[in-house]
The first five atom37 places (N, CA, C, CB, O) and aatype in JSON, in Angstrom:
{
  "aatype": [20, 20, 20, 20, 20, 20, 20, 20, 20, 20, 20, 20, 20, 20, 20, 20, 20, 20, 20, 20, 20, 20, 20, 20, 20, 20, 20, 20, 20, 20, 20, 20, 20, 20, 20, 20, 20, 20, 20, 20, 20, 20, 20, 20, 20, 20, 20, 20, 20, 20, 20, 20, 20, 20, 20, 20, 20, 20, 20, 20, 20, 20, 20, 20, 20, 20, 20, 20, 20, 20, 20, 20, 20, 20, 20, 20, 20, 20, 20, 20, 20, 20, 20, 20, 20, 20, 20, 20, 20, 20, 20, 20, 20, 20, 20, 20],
  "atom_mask": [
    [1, 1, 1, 1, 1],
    [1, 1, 1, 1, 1],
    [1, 1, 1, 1, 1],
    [1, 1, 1, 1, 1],
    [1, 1, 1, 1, 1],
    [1, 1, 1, 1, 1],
    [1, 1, 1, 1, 1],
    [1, 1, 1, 1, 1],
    [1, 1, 1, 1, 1],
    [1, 1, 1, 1, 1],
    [1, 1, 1, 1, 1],
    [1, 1, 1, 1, 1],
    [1, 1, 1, 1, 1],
    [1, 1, 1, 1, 1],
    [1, 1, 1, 1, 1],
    [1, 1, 1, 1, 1],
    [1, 1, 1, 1, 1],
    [1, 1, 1, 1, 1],
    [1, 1, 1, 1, 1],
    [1, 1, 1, 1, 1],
    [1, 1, 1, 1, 1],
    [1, 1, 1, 1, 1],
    [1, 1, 1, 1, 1],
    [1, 1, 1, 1, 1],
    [1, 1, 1, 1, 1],
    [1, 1, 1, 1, 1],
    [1, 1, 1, 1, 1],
    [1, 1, 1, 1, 1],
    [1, 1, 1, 1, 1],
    [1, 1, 1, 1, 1],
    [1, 1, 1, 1, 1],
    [1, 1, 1, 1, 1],
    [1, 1, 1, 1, 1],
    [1, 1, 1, 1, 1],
    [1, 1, 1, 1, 1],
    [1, 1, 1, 1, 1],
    [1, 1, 1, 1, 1],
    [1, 1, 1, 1, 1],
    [1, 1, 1, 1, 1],
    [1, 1, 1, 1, 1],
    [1, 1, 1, 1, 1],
    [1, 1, 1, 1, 1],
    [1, 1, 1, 1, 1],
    [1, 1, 1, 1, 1],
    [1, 1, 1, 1, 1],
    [1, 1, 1, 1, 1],
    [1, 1, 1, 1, 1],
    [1, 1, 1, 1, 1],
    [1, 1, 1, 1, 1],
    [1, 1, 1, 1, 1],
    [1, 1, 1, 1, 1],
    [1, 1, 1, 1, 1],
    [1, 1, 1, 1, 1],
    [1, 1, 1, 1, 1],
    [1, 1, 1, 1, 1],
    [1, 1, 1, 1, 1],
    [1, 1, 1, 1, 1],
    [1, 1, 1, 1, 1],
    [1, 1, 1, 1, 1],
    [1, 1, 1, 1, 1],
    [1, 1, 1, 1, 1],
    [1, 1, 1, 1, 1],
    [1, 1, 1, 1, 1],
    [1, 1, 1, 1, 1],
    [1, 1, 1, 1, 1],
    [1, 1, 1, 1, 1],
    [1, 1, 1, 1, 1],
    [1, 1, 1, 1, 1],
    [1, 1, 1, 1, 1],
    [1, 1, 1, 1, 1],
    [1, 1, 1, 1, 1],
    [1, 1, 1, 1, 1],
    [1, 1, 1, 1, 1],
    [1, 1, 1, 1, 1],
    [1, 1, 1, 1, 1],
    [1, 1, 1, 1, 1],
    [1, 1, 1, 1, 1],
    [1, 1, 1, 1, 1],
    [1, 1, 1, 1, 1],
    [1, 1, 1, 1, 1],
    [1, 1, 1, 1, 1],
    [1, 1, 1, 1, 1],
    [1, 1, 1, 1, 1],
    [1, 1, 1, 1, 1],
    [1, 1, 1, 1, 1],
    [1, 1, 1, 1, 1],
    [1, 1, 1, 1, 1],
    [1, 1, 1, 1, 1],
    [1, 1, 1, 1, 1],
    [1, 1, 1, 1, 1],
    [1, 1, 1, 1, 1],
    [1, 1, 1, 1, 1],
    [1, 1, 1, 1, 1],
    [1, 1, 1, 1, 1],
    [1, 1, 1, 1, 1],
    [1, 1, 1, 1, 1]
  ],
  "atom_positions": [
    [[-105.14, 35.34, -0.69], [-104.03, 34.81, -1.47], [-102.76, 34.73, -0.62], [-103.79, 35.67, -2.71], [-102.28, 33.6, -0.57]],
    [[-101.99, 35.86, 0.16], [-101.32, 36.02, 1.04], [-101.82, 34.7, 1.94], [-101.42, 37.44, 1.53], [-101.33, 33.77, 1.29]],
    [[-102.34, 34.26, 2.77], [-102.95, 33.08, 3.39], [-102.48, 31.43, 2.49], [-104.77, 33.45, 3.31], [-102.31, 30.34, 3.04]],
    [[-102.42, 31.58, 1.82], [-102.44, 30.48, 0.7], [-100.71, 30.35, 0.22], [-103.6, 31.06, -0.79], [-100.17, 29.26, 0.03]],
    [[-100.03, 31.63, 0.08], [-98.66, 31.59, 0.32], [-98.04, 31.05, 1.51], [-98.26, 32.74, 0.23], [-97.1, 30.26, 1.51]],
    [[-98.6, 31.49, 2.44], [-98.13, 31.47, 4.24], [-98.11, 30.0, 4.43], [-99.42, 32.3, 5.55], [-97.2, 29.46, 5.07]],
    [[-99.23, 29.25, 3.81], [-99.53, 27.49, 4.21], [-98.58, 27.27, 3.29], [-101.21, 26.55, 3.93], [-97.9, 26.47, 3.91]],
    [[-97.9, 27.44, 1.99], [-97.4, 26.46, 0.98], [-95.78, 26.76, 1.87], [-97.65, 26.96, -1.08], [-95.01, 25.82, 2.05]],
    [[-95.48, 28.04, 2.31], [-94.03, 28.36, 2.62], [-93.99, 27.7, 3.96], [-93.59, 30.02, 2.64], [-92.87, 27.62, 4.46]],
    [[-95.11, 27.16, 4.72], [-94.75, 26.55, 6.32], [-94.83, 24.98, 5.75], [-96.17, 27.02, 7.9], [-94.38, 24.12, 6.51]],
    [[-95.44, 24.5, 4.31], [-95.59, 23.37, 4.42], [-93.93, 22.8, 3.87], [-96.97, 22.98, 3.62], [-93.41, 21.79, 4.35]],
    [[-93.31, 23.6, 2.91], [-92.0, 23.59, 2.61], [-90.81, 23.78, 3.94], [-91.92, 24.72, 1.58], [-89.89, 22.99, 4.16]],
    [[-91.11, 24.9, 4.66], [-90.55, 24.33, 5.48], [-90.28, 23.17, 6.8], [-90.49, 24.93, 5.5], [-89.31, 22.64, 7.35]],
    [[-92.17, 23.14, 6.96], [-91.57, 21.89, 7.57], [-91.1, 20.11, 7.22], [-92.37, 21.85, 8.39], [-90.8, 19.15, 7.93]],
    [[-91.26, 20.37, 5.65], [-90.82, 19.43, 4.33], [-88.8, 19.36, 5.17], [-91.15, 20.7, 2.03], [-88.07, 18.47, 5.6]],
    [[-88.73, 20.44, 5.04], [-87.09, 20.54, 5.54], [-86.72, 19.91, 6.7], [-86.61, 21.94, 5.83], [-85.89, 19.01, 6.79]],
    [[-87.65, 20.63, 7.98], [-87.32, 20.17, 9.14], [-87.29, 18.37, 9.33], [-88.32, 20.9, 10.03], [-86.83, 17.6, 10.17]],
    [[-88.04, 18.24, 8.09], [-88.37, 16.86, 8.12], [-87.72, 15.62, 7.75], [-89.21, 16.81, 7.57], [-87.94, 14.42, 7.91]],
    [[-86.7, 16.47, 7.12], [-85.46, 15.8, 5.85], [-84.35, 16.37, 7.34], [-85.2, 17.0, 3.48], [-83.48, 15.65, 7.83]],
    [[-84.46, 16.87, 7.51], [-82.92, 17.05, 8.73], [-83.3, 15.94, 9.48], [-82.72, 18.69, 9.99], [-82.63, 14.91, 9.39]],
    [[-84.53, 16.0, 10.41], [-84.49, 15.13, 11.38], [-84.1, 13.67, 10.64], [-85.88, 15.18, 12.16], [-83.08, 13.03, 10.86]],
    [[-84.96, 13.38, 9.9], [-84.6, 12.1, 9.46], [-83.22, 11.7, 9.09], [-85.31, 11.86, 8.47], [-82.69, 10.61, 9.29]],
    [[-82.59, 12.98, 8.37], [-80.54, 12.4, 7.89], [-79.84, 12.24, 9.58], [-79.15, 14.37, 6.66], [-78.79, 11.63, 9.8]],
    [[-80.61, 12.86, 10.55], [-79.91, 12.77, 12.16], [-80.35, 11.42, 12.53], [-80.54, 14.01, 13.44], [-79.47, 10.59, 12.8]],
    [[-81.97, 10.98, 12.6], [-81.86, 9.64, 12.77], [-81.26, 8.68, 12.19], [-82.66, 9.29, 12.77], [-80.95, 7.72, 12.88]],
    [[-80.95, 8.68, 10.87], [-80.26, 7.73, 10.04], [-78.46, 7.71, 10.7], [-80.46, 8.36, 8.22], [-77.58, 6.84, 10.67]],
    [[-78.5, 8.51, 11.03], [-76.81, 8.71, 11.55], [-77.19, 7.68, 12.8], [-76.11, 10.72, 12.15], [-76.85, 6.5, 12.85]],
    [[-77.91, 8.32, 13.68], [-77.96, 7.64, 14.72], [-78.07, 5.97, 15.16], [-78.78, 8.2, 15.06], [-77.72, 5.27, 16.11]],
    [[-78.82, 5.79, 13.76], [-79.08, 4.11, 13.56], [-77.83, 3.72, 12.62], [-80.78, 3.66, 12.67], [-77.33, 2.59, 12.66]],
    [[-77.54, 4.36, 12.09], [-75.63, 3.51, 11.83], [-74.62, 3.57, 12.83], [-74.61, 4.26, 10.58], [-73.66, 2.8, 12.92]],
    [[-74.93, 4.66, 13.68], [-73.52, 4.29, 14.78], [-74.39, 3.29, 16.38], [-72.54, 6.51, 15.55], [-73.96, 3.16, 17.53]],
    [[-75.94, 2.68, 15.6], [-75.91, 2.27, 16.86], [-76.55, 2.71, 18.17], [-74.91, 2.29, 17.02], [-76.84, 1.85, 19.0]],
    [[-76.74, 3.81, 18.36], [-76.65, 4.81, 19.14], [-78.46, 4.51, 19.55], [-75.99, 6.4, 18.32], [-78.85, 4.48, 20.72]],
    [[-79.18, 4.35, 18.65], [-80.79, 3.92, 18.97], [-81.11, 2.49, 18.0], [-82.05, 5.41, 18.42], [-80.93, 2.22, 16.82]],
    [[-81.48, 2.02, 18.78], [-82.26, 0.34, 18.02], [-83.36, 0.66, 18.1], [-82.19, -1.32, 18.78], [-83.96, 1.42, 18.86]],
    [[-83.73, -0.11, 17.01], [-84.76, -0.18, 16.23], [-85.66, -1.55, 16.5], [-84.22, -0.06, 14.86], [-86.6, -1.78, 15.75]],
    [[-85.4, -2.3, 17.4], [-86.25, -2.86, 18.3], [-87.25, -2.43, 19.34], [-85.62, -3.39, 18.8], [-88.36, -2.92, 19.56]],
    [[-86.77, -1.65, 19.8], [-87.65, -0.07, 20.36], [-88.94, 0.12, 19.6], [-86.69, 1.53, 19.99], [-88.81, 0.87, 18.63]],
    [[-90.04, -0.3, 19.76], [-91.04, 0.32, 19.25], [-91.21, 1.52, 18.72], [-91.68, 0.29, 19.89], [-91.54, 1.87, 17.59]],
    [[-90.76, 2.44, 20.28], [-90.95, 4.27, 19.46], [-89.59, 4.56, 18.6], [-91.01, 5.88, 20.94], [-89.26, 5.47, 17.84]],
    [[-89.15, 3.75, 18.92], [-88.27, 4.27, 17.9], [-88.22, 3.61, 16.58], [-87.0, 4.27, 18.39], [-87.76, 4.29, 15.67]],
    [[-88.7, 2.14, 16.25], [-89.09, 1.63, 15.1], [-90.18, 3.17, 14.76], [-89.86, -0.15, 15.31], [-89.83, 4.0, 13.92]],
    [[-91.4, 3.3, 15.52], [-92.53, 4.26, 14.59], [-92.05, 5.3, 13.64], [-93.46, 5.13, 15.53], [-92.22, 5.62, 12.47]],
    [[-91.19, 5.78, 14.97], [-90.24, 7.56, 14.3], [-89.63, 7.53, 13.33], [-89.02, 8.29, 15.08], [-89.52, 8.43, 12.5]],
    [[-88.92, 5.92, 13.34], [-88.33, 5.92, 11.78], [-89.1, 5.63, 10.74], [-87.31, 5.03, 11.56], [-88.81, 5.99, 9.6]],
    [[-90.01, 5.04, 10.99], [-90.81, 4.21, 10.21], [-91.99, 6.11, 9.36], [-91.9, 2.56, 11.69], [-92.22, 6.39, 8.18]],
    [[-92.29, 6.68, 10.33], [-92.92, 7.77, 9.78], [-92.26, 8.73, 9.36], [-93.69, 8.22, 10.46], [-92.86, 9.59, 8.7]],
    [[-90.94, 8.87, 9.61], [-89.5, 9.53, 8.83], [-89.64, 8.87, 7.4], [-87.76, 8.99, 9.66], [-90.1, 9.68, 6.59]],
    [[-89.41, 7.88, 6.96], [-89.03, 7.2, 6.16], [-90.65, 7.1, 5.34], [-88.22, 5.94, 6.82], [-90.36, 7.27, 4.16]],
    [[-91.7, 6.96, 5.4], [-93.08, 7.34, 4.77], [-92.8, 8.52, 4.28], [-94.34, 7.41, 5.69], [-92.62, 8.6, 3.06]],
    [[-92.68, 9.83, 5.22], [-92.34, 10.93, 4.88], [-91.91, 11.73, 4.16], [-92.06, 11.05, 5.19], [-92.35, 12.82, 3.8]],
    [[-90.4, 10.78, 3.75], [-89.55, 11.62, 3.18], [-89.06, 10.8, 1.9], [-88.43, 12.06, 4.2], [-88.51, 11.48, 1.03]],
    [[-89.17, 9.55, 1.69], [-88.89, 8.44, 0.95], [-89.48, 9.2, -0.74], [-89.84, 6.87, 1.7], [-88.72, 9.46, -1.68]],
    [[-91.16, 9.45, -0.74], [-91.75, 9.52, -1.84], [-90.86, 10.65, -2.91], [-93.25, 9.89, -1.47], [-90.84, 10.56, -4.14]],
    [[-90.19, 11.69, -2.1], [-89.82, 13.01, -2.65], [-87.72, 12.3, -2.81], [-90.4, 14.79, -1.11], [-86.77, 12.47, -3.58]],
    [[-87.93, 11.79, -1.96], [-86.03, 11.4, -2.23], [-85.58, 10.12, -2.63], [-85.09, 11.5, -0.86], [-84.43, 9.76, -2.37]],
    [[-86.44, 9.35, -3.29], [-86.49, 8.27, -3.96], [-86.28, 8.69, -5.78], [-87.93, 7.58, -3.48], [-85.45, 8.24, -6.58]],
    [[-87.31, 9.63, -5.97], [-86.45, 10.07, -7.55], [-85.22, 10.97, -7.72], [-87.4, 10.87, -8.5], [-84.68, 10.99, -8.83]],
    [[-84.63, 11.88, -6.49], [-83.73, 12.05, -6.46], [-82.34, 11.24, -6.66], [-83.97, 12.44, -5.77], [-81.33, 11.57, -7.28]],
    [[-82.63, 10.11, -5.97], [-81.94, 9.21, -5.75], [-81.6, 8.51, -6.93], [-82.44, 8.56, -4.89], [-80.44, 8.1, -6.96]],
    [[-82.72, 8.12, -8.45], [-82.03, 7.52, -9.08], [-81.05, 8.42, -10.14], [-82.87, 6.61, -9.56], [-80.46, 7.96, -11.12]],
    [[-81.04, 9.76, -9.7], [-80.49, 10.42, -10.67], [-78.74, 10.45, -10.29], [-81.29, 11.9, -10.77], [-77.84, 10.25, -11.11]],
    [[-78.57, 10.75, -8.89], [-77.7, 10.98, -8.0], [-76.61, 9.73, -8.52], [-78.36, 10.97, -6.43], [-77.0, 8.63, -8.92]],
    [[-74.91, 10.21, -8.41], [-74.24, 8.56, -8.53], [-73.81, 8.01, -7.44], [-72.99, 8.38, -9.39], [-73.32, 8.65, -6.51]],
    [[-74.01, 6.37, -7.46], [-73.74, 6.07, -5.85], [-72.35, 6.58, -5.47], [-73.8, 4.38, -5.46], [-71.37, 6.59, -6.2]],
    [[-72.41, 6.91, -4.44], [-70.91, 7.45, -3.58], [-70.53, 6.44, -2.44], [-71.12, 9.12, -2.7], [-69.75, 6.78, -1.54]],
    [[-71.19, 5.03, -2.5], [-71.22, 3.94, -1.53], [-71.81, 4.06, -0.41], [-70.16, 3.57, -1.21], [-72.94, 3.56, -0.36]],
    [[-71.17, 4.84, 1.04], [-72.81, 4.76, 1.74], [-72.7, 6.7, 2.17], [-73.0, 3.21, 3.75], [-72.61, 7.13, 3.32]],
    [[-72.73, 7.28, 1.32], [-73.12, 8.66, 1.36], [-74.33, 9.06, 0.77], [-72.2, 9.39, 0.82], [-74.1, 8.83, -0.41]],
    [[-75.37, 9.47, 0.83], [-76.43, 9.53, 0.93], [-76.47, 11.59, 0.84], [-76.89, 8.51, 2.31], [-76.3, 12.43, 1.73]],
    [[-76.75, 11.74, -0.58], [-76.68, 13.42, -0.57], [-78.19, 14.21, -1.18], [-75.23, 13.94, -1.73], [-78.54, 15.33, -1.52]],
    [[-78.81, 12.74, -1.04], [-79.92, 13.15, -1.89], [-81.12, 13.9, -0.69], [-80.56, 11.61, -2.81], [-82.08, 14.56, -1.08]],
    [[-80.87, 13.68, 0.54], [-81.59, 15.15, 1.5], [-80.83, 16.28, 1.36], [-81.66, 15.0, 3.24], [-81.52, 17.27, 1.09]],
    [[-79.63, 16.49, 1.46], [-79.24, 17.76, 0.28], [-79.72, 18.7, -0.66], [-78.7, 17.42, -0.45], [-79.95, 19.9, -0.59]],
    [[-79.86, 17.57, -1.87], [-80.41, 17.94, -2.68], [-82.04, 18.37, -2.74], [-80.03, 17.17, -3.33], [-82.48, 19.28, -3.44]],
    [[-82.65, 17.7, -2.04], [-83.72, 18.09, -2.18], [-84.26, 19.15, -0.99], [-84.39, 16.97, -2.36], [-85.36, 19.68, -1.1]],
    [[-83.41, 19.39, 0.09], [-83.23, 20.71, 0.87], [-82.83, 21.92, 0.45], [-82.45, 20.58, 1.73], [-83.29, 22.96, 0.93]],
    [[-81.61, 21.9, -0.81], [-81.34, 22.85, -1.5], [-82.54, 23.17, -2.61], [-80.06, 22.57, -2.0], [-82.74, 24.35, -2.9]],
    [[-83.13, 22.39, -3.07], [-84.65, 22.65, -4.12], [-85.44, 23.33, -3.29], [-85.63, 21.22, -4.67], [-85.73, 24.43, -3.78]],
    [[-85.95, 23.11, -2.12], [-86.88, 23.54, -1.21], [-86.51, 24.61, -1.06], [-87.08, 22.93, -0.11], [-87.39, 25.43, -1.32]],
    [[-85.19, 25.22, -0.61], [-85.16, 26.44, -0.34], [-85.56, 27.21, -1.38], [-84.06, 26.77, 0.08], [-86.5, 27.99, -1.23]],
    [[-84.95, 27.1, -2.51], [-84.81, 27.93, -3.49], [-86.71, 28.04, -3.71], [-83.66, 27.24, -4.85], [-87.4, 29.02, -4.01]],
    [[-86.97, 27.1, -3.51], [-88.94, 27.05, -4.23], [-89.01, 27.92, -3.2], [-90.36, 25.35, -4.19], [-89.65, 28.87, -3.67]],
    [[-88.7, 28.2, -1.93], [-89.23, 29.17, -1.17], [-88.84, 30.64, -1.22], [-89.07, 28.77, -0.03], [-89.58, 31.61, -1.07]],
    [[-87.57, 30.61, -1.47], [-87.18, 32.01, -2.28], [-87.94, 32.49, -2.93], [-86.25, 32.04, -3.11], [-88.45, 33.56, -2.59]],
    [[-88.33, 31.76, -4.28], [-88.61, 31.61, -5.44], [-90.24, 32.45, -5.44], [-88.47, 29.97, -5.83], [-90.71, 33.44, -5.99]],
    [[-90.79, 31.29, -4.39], [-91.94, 32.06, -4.13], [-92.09, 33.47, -3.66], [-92.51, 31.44, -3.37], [-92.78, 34.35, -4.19]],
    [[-91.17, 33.58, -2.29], [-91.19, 34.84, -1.81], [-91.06, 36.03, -2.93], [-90.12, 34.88, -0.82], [-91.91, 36.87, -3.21]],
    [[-89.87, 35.87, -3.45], [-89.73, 36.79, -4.02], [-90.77, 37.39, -5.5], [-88.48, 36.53, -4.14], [-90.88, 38.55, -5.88]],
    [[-91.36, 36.28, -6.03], [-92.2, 36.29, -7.07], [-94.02, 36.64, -6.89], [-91.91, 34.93, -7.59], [-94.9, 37.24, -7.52]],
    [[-93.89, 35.89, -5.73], [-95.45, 36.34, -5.48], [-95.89, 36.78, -3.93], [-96.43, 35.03, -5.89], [-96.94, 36.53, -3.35]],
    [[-95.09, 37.3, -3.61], [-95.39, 38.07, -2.03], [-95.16, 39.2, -3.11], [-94.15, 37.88, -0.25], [-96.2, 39.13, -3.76]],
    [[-94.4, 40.2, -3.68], [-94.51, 41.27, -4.3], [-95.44, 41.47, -5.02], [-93.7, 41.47, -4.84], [-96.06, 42.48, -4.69]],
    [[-95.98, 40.76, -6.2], [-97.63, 40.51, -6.47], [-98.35, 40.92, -6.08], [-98.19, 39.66, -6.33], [-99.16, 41.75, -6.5]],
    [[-98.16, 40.21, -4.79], [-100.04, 40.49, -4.0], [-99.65, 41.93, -3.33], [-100.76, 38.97, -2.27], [-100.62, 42.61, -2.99]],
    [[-98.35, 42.49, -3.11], [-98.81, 44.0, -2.44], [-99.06, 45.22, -3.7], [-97.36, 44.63, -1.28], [-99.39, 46.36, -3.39]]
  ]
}
């Protein structure tokens, strides 16, 4: 059971790592800074955006537009943590 916690808390976090990188590429492709003519760099975004789209797309219609601020990896970074808290604290004590 412990085993089965360990995969859901590495899959959450790398859910996170996954939502950072992507709000850094998105910066990066508004100031310019990487084109997206670039093959590897079309893919990276392109599997960023598969990635992270399904989970911050219903965020998104709840959120009010703020024009081009974008808070909905925020939000769903602040959910993640807490589910991982949440877990820790609820069922790692459990199982000892």
């Amino acid at each position: 059971m412990y085993a089965l916690f360990w995969l859901i808390d590495t899959v959450l976090e790398l859910m996170i790592w996954l939502l950072i990188i992507a709000a850094v590429f998105s910066i990066l492709l508004a100031f310019n800074i990487l084109d997206t003519r670039n093959r590897f760099v079309w893919t990276v975004g392109d599997f960023l955006h598969r990635a992270t789209e399904p989970l911050l797309a219903p965020i998104r219609r709840f959120l009010p537009n703020l024009g081009g601020i974008d808070l909905s990896p925020l939000v769903l970074i602040l959910l993640l943590q807490f589910l991982r808290i949440f877990l820790a604290t609820t069922i790692v004590p459990a199982l000892r």
